[in-house]
Short mmCIF file of C-alpha atoms in Angstrom, two decimals:
data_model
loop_
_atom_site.label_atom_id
_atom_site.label_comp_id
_atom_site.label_asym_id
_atom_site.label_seq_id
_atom_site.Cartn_x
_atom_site.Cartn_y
_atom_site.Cartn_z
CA UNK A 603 0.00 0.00 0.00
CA UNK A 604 1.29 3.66 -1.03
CA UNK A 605 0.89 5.71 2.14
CA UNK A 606 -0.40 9.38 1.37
CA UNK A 607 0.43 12.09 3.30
CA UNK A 608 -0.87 16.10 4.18
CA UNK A 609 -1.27 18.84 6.13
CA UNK A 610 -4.28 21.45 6.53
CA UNK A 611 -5.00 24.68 8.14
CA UNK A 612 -7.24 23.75 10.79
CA UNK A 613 -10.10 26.21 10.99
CA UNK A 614 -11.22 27.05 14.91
CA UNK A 615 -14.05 25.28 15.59
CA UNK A 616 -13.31 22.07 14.24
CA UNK A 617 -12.33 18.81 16.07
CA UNK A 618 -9.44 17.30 14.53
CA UNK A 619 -10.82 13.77 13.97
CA UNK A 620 -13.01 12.09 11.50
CA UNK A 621 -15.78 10.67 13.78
CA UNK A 622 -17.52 11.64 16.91
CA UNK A 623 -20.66 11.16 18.90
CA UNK A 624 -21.51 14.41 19.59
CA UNK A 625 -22.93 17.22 16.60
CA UNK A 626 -19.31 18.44 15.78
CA UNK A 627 -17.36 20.16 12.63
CA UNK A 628 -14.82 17.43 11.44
CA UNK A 629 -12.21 16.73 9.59
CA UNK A 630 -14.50 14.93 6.72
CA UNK A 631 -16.12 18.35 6.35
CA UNK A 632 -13.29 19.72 4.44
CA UNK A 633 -13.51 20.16 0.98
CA UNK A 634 -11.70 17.38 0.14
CA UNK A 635 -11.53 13.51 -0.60
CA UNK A 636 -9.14 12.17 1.72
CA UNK A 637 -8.33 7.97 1.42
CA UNK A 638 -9.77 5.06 3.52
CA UNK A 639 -7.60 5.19 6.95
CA UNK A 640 -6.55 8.91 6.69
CA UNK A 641 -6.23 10.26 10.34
CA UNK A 642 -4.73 13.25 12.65
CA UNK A 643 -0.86 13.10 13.78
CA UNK A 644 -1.17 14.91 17.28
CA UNK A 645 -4.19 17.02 17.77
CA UNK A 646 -5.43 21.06 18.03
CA UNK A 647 -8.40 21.46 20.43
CA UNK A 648 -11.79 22.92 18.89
CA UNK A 649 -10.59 26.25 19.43
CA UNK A 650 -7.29 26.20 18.63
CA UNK A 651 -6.02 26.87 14.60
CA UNK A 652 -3.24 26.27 12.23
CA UNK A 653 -0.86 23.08 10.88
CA UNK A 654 -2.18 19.41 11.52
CA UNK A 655 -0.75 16.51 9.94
CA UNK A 656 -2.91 13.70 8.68
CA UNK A 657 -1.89 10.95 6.99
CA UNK A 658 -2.86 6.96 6.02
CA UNK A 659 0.48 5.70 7.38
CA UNK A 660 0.00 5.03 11.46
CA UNK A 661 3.89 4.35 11.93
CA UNK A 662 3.99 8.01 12.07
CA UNK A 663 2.71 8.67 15.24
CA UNK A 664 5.59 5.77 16.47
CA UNK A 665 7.90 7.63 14.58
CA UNK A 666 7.55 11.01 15.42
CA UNK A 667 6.63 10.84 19.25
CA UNK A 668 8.81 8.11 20.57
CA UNK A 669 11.87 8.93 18.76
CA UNK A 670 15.29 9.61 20.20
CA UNK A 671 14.72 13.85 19.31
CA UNK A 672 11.76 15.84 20.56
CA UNK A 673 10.72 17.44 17.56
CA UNK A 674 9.74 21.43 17.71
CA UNK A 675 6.21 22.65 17.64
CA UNK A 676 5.71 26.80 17.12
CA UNK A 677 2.82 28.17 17.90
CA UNK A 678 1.10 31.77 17.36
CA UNK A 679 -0.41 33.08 20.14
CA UNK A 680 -2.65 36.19 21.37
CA UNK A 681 -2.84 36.60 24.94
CA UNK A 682 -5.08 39.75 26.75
CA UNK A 683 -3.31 42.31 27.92
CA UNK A 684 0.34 44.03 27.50
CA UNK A 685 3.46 41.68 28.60
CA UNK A 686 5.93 43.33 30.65
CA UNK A 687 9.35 42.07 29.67
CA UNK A 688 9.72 40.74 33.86
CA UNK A 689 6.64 38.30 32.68
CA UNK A 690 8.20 37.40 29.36
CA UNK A 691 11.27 36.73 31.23
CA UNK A 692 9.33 34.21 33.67
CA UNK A 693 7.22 32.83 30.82
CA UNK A 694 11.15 32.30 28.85
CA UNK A 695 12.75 30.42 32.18
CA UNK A 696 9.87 28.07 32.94
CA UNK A 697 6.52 28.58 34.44
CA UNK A 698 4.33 25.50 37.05
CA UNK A 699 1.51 24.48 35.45
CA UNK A 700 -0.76 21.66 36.94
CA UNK A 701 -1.25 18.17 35.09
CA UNK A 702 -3.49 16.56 37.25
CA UNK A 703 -4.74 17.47 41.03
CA UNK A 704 -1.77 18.16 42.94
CA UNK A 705 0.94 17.62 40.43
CA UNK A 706 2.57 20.00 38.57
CA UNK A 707 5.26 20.69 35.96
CA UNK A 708 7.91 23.01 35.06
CA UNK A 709 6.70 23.88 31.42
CA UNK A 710 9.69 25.58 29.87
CA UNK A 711 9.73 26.73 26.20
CA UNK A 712 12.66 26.84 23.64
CA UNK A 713 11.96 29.92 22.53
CA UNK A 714 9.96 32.71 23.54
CA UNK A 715 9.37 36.11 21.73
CA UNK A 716 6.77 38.92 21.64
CA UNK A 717 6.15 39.69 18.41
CA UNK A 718 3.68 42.24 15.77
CA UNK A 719 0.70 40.64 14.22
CA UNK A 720 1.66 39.24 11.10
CA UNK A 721 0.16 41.17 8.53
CA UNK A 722 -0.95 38.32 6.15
CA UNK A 723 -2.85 36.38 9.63
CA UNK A 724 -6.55 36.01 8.57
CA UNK A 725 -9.04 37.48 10.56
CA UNK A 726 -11.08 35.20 12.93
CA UNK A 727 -14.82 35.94 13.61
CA UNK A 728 -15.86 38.03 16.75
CA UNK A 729 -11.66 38.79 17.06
CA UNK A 730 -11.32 41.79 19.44
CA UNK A 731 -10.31 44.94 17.76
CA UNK A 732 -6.35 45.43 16.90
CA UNK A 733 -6.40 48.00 19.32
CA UNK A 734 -7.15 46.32 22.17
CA UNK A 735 -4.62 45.45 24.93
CA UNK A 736 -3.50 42.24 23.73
CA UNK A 737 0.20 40.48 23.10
CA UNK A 738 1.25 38.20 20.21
CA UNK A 739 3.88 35.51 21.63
CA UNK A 740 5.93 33.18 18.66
CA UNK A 741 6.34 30.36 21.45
CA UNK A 742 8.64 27.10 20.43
CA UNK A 743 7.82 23.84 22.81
CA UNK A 744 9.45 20.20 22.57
CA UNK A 745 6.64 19.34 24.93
CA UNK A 746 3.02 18.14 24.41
CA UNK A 747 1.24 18.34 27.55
CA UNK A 748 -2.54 18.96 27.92
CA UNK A 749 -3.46 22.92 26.62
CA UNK A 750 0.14 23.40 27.51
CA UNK A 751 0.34 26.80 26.03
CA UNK A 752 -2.98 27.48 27.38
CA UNK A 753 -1.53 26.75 31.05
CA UNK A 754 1.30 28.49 30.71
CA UNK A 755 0.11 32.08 29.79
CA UNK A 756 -3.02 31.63 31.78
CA UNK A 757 -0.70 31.28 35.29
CA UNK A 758 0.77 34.25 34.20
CA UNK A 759 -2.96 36.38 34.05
CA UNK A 760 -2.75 36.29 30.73
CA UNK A 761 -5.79 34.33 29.14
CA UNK A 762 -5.00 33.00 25.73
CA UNK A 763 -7.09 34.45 22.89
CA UNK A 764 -6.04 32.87 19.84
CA UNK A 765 -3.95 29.62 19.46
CA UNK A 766 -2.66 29.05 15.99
CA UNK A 767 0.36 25.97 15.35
CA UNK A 768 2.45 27.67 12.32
CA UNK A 769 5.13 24.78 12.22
CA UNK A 770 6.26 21.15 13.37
CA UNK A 771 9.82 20.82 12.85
CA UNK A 772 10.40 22.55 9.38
CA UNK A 773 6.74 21.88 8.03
CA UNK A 774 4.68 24.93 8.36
CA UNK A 775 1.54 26.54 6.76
CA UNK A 776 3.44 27.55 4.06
CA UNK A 777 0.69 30.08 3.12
CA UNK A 778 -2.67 27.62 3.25
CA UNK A 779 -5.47 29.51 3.86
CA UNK A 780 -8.41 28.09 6.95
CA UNK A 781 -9.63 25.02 5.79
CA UNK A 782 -7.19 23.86 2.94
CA UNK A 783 -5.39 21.11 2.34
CA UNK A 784 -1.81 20.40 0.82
CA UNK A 785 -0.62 16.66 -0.10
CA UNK A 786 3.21 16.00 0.31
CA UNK A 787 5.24 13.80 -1.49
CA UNK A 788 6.44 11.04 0.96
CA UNK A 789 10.24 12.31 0.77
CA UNK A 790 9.16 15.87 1.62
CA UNK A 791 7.29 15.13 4.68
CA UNK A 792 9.44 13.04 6.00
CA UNK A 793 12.49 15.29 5.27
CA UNK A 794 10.54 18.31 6.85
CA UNK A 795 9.82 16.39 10.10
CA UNK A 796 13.39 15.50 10.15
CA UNK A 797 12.36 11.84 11.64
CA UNK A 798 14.00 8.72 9.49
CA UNK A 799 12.79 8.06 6.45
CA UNK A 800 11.07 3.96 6.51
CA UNK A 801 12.66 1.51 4.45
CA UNK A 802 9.63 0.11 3.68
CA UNK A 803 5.92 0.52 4.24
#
């Protein structure tokens, strides 16, 4: 069997799976014909936006989440209010966030940045005017635990607003628009997620 493989721009709103039990926007309601066995790599809540990987070939998940290197996940993110560089600087070093009951982790990012509003970002429906105290963050994880991202800003007061994943490893958007969908040649993806290419399938 030839293994296909893609990625979409996740649209907020939508689960990122094929079936569920409950009257939900899903990944079959994309304009397009995906193959017999195609499902999610990882996952973006409802509400969160941007790169997912899908793909008919389930050694992936093996490959990409229980190799040797944690691979690098960047995400866009608008927070309320105005970060003061002494919160940046605590958000940079490592912030607790809680996993379950009393336990709790040191989440700390790769990278950390404020940044502008890039100017090509579509809008999102009922998005609070550009004028209003807000913060974009370009924030780099090797990690993956539950609304991570979410956790972190939120101990620090600031509640997230807008969650979008631009990249995993060296795959990124690469200019889809909400909703689309890209297929890449075997090769490519596997190249882009630098994880080993299989010998066989």
């Amino acid at each position: 069997m030839k293994h296909r493989y893609f990625i979409i721009n996740k649209p907020p709103g939508m689960v990122s799976q094929f079936v569920s039990s409950v009257p939900v926007r899903l990944l079959g309601d994309l304009d397009f014909e995906f193959p017999e066995g195609t499902h999610a790599i990882g996952r973006l809540d409802s509400d969160s936006e941007g790169l997912l990987i899908l793909t008919t070939n389930k050694e992936v998940t093996q490959l990409l989440f229980c190799g040797g290197k944690p691979h690098t996940r960047t995400y866009l993110v608008r927070v309320k209010g105005r970060m003061t560089a002494n919160t940046l600087k605590r958000l940079q070093t490592g912030v607790p966030i809680r996993i379950s009951g009393d336990d709790y982790y040191i989440a700390k990012p790769t990278c950390v940045e404020i940044v502008e509003r890039p100017a090509t970002l579509p809008d999102r429906p009922g998005e609070l005017p550009i004028d209003a105290p807000q913060t974009w963050l370009l924030i780099t994880l090797t990690e993956g635990k539950y609304h991570q991202v979410r956790k972190m800003v939120g101990v620090l007061k600031h509640r997230c607003q807008r969650l979008i994943r631009v990249s995993i490893e060296n795959l990124t958007l690469e200019g889809l628009q909400p909703g689309e969908v890209r297929e890449l040649n075997e090769h490519v993806f596997f190249q882009q997620l630098n994880i080993l290419y299989p010998t066989k399938n």
